[in-house]
Short mmCIF file of C-alpha atoms in Angstrom, two decimals:
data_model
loop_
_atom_site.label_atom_id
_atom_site.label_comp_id
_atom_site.label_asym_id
_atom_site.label_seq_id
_atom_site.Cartn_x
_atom_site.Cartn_y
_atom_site.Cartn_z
CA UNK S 74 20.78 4.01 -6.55
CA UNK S 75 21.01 3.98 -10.67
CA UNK S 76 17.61 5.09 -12.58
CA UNK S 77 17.62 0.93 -13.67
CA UNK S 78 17.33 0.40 -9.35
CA UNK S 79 14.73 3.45 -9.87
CA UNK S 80 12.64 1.98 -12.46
CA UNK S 81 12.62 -1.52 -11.13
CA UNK S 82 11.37 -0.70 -7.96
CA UNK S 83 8.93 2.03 -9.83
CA UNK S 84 7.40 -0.72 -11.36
CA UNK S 85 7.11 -3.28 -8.61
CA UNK S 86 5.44 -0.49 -6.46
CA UNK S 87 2.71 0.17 -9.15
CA UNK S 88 1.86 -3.17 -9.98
CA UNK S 89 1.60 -3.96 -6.14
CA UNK S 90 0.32 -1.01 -4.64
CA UNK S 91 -3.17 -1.69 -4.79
CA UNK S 92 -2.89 -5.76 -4.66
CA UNK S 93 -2.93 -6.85 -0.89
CA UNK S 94 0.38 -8.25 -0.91
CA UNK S 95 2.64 -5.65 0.31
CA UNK S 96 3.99 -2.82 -2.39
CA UNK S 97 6.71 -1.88 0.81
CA UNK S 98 7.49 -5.44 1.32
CA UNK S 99 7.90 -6.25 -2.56
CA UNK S 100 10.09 -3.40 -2.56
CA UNK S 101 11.90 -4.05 0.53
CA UNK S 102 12.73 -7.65 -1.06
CA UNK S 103 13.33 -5.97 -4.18
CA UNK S 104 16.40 -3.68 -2.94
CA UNK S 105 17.61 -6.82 -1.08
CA UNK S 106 17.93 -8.64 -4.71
CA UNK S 107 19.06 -5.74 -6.46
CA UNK S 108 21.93 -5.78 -3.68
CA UNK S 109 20.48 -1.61 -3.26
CA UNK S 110 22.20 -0.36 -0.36
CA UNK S 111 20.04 0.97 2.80
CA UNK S 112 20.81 4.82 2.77
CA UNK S 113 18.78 7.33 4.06
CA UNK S 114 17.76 7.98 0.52
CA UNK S 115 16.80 4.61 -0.49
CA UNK S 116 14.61 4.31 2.60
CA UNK S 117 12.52 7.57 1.36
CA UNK S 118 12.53 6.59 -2.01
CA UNK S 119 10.27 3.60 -1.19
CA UNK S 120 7.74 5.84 0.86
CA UNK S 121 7.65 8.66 -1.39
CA UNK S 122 7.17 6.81 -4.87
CA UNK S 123 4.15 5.56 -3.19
CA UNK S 124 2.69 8.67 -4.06
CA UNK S 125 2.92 8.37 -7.66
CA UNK S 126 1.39 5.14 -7.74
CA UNK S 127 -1.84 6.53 -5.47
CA UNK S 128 -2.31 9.42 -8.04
CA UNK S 129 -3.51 6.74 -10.40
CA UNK S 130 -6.62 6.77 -7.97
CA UNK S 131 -7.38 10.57 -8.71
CA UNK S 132 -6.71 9.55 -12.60
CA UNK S 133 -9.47 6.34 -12.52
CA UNK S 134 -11.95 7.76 -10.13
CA UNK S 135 -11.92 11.63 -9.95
CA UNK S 136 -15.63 11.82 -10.50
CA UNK S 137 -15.80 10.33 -6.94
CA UNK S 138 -13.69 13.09 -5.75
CA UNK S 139 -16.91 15.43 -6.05
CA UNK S 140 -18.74 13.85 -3.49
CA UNK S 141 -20.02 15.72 -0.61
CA UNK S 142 -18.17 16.88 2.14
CA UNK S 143 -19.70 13.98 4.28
CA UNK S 144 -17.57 11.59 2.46
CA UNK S 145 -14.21 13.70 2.83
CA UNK S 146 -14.91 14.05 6.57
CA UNK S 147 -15.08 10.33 7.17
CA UNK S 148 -11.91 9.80 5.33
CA UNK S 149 -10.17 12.00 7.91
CA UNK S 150 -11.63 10.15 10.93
CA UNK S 151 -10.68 6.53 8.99
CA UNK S 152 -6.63 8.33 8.75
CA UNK S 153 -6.28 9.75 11.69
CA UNK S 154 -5.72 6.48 13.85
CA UNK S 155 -2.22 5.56 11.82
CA UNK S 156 -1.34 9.06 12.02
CA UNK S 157 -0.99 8.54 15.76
CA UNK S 158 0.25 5.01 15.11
CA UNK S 159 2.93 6.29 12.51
CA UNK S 160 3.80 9.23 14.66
CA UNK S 161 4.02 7.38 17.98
CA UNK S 162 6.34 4.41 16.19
CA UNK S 163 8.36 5.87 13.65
CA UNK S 164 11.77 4.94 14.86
CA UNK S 165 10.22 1.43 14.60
CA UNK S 166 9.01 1.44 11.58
CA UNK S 167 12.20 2.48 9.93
CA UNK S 168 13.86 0.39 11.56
CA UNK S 169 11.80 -2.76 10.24
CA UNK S 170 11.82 -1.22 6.40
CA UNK S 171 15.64 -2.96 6.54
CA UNK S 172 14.26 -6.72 7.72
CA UNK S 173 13.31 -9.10 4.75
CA UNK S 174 13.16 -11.60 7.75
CA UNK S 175 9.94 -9.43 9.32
CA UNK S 176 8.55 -9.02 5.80
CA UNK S 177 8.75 -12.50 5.08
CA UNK S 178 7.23 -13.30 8.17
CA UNK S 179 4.05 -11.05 7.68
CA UNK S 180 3.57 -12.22 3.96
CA UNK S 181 2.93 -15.67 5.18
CA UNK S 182 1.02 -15.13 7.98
CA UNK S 183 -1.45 -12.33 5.30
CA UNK S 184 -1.58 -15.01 2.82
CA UNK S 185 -2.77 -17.20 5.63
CA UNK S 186 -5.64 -14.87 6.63
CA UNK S 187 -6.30 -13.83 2.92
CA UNK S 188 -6.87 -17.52 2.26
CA UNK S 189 -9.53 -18.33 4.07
CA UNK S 190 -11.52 -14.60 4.25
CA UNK S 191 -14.06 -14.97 1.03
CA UNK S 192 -15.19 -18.24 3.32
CA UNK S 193 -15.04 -15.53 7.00
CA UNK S 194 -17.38 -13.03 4.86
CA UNK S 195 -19.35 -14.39 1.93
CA UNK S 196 -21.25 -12.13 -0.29
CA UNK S 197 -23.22 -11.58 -3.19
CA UNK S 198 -21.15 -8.36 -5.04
CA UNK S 199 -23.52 -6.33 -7.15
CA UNK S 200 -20.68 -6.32 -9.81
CA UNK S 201 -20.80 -3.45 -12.55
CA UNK S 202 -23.75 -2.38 -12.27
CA UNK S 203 -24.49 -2.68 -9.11
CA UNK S 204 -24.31 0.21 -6.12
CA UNK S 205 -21.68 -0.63 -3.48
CA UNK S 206 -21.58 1.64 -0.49
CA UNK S 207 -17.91 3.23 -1.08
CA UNK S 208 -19.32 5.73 1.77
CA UNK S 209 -19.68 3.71 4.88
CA UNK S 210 -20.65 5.61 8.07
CA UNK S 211 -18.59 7.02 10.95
CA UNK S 212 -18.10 3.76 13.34
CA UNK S 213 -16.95 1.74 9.82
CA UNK S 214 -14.66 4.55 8.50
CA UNK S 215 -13.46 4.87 12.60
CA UNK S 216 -13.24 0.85 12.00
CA UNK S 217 -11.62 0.31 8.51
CA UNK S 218 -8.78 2.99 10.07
CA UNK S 219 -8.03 1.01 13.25
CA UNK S 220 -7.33 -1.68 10.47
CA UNK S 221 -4.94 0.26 8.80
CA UNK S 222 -2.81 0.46 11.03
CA UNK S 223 -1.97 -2.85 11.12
CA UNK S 224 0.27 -1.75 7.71
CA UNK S 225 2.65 0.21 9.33
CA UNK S 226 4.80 -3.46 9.44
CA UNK S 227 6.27 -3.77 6.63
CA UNK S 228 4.37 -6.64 4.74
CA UNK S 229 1.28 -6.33 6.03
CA UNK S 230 -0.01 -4.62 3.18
CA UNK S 231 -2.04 -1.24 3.60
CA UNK S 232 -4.62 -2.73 1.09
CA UNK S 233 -5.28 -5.53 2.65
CA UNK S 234 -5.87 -4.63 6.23
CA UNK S 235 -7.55 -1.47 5.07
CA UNK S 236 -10.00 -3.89 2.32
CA UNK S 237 -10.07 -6.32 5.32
CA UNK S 238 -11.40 -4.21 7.63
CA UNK S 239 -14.19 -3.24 5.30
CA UNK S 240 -15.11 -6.51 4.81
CA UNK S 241 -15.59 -6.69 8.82
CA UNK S 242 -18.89 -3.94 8.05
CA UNK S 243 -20.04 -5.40 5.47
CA UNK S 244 -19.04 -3.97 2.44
CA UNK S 245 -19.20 -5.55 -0.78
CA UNK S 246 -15.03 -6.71 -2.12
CA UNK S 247 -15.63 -3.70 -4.58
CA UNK S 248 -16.76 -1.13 -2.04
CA UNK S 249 -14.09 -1.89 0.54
CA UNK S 250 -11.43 -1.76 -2.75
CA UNK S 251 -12.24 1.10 -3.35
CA UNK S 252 -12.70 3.06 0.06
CA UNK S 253 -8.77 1.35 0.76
CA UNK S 254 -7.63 3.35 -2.77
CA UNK S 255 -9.06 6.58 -1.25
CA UNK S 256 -8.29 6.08 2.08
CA UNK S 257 -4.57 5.41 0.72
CA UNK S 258 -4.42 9.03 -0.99
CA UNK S 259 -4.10 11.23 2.65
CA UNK S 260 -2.16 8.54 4.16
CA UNK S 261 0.80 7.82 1.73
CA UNK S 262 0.43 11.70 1.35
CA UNK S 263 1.26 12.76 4.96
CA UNK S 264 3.96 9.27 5.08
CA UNK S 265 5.64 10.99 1.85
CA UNK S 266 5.32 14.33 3.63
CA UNK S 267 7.14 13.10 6.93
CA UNK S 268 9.72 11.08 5.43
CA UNK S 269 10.50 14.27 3.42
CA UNK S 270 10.70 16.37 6.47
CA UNK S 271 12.46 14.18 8.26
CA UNK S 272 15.43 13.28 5.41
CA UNK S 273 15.55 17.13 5.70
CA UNK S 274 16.04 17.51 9.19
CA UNK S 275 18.58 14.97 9.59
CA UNK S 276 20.63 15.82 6.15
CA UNK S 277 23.03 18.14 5.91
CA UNK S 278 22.75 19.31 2.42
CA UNK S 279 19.22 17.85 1.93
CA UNK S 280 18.09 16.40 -1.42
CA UNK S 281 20.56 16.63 -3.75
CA UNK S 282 19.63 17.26 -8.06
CA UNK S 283 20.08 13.54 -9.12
CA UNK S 284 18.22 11.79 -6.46
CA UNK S 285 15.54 14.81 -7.33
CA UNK S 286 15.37 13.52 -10.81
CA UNK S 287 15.26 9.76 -9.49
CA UNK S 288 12.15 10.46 -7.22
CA UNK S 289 10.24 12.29 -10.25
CA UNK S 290 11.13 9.42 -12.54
CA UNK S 291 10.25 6.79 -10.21
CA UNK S 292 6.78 8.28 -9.65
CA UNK S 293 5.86 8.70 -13.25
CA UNK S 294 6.62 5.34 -13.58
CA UNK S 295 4.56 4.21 -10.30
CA UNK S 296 2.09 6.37 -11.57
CA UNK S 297 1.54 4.92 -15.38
CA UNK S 298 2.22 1.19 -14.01
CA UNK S 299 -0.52 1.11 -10.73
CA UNK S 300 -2.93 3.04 -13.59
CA UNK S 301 -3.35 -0.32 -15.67
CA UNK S 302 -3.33 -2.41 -12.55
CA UNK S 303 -6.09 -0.40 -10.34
CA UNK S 304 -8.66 -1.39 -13.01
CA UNK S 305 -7.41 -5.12 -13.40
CA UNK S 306 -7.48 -5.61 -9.59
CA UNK S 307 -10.75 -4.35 -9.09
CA UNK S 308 -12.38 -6.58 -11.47
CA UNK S 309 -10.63 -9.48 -10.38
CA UNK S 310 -11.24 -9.28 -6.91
CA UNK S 311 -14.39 -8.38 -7.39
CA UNK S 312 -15.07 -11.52 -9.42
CA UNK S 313 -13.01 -14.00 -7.66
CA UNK S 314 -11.86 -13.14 -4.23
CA UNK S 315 -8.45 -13.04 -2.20
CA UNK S 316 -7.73 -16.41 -2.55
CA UNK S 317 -5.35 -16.16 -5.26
CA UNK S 318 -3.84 -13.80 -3.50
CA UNK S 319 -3.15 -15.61 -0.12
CA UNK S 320 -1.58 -18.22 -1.94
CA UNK S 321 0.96 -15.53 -3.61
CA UNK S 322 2.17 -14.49 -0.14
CA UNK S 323 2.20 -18.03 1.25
CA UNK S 324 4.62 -18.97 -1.38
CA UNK S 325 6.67 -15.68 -1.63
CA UNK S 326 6.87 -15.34 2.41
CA UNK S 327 7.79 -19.41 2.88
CA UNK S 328 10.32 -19.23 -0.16
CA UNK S 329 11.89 -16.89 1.91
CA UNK S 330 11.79 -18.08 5.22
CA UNK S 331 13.26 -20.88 3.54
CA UNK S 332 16.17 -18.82 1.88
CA UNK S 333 16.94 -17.74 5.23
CA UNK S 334 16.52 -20.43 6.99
CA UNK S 335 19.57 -21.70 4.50
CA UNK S 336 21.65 -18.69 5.67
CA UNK S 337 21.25 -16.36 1.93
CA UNK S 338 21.86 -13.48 2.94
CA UNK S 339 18.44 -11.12 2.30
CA UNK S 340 19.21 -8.18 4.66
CA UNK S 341 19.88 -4.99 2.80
CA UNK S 342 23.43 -3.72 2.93
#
């Protein structure tokens, strides 16, 4: 991987990260373009830049951070169910972070169900200066979790399940945007932290100096990139919905299908 591979996929992670399109599957698609082959390294590069990107959330929010240790506790119980998820299906997981076909797949089908939710839960959002509930109680967080876990297929998109299954109790867009950008901090945390541990374990001579310096260049990037889009997305969603969005991954996910369907090779190498 060159730093140009490194800041190209830097960039698509922190301009997708927070949209509910899939930052993995962007990436994932990405590599395949870039003709980026699938090492070991590659494959934690895409997890671990992640982290870079949800440090934008500290940056744009860190008043929140000072809430009370009620809210801290419920973020636990929402992360804990893909902890067992992630741990139980690891092997799986990695081995789907190399299909474009799975990614293109679950981009359609999200785009489908992103389509149609404004119309599945209407609501009034308070807007600006309003008072969304970005503190929902212990069944939602328990709830909103279960959701995430959805986004350990590649595609899926962490965001959206995670803002989906806020919008199943009844928060406002903005409140269950916002509760999926903290939510995502002890998640992609403990994903960098395992994919770390486990390039470790399995390499020989572990990280080696450049690909040290590519990791801390692509999460400056991801960081300074998902800062200006955090602050776009929220307004936008908050103003006009997921619609636009479905129709994104509808095209993106049926372009592909189509591509493949024609025999271009996709698959990373």
């Amino acid at each position: 991987m060159t730093y140009w591979h490194a800041l190209l996929l830097a960039i698509v992670e922190g301009v997708t990260e927070f949209l509910p399109v899939s930052s993995t599957g962007h990436m994932i698609i990405a590599s395949a373009l870039l003709g980026i082959p699938a090492t070991p390294f590659t494959k934690l590069y895409l997890v671990v830049i992640q982290l870079g990107a949800i440090l934008s959330v500290f940056a744009v929010y860190w008043r929140r951070f000072f809430q009370s240790i009620d809210f801290y506790l419920k973020l636990l119980a929402a992360f804990l169910p893909v902890v067992v998820v992630g741990l139980l299906l690891k092997k799986h997981i990695d081995t789907l972070l190399e299909s474009v076909t799975v990614v293109a797949a679950t981009l359609l089908l999200g785009g489908i169900v992103l389509v149609f939710i404004d119309r599945w839960f209407p609501q009034e959002d308070p807007g600006e200066g309003g008072h969304p509930v970005t503190n929902p109680g212990w069944r939602q967080a328990i709830i909103i979790g279960v959701f995430q876990c959805l986004a350990v297929v590649p595609g899926v998109s962490r965001s959206a399940a995670t803002i989906i299954g806020g919008l199943t109790q009844k928060l406002t867009r903005r409140a269950a945007a916002e509760f999926a950008f903290f939510l995502a901090m002890p998640t992609m945390t403990a994903a960098a932290a395992k994919d770390l541990y486990d390039f470790y374990k399995e390499s020989e001579a572990g990280l080696s100096l450049p690909e040290i310096k590519l990791l801390l260049f692509g999460n400056i990037v991801a960081f300074v990139v998902a800062l200006l889009a955090i602050r776009v997305f929220v307004g936008f969603v908050t103003k006009y919905g997921f619609r636009a969005f479905g129709v994104y991954r509808i095209i993106v996910g049926g372009m592909l299908l189509i591509m493949l369907g024609l025999g271009v090779n996709l698959q990373l190498v």
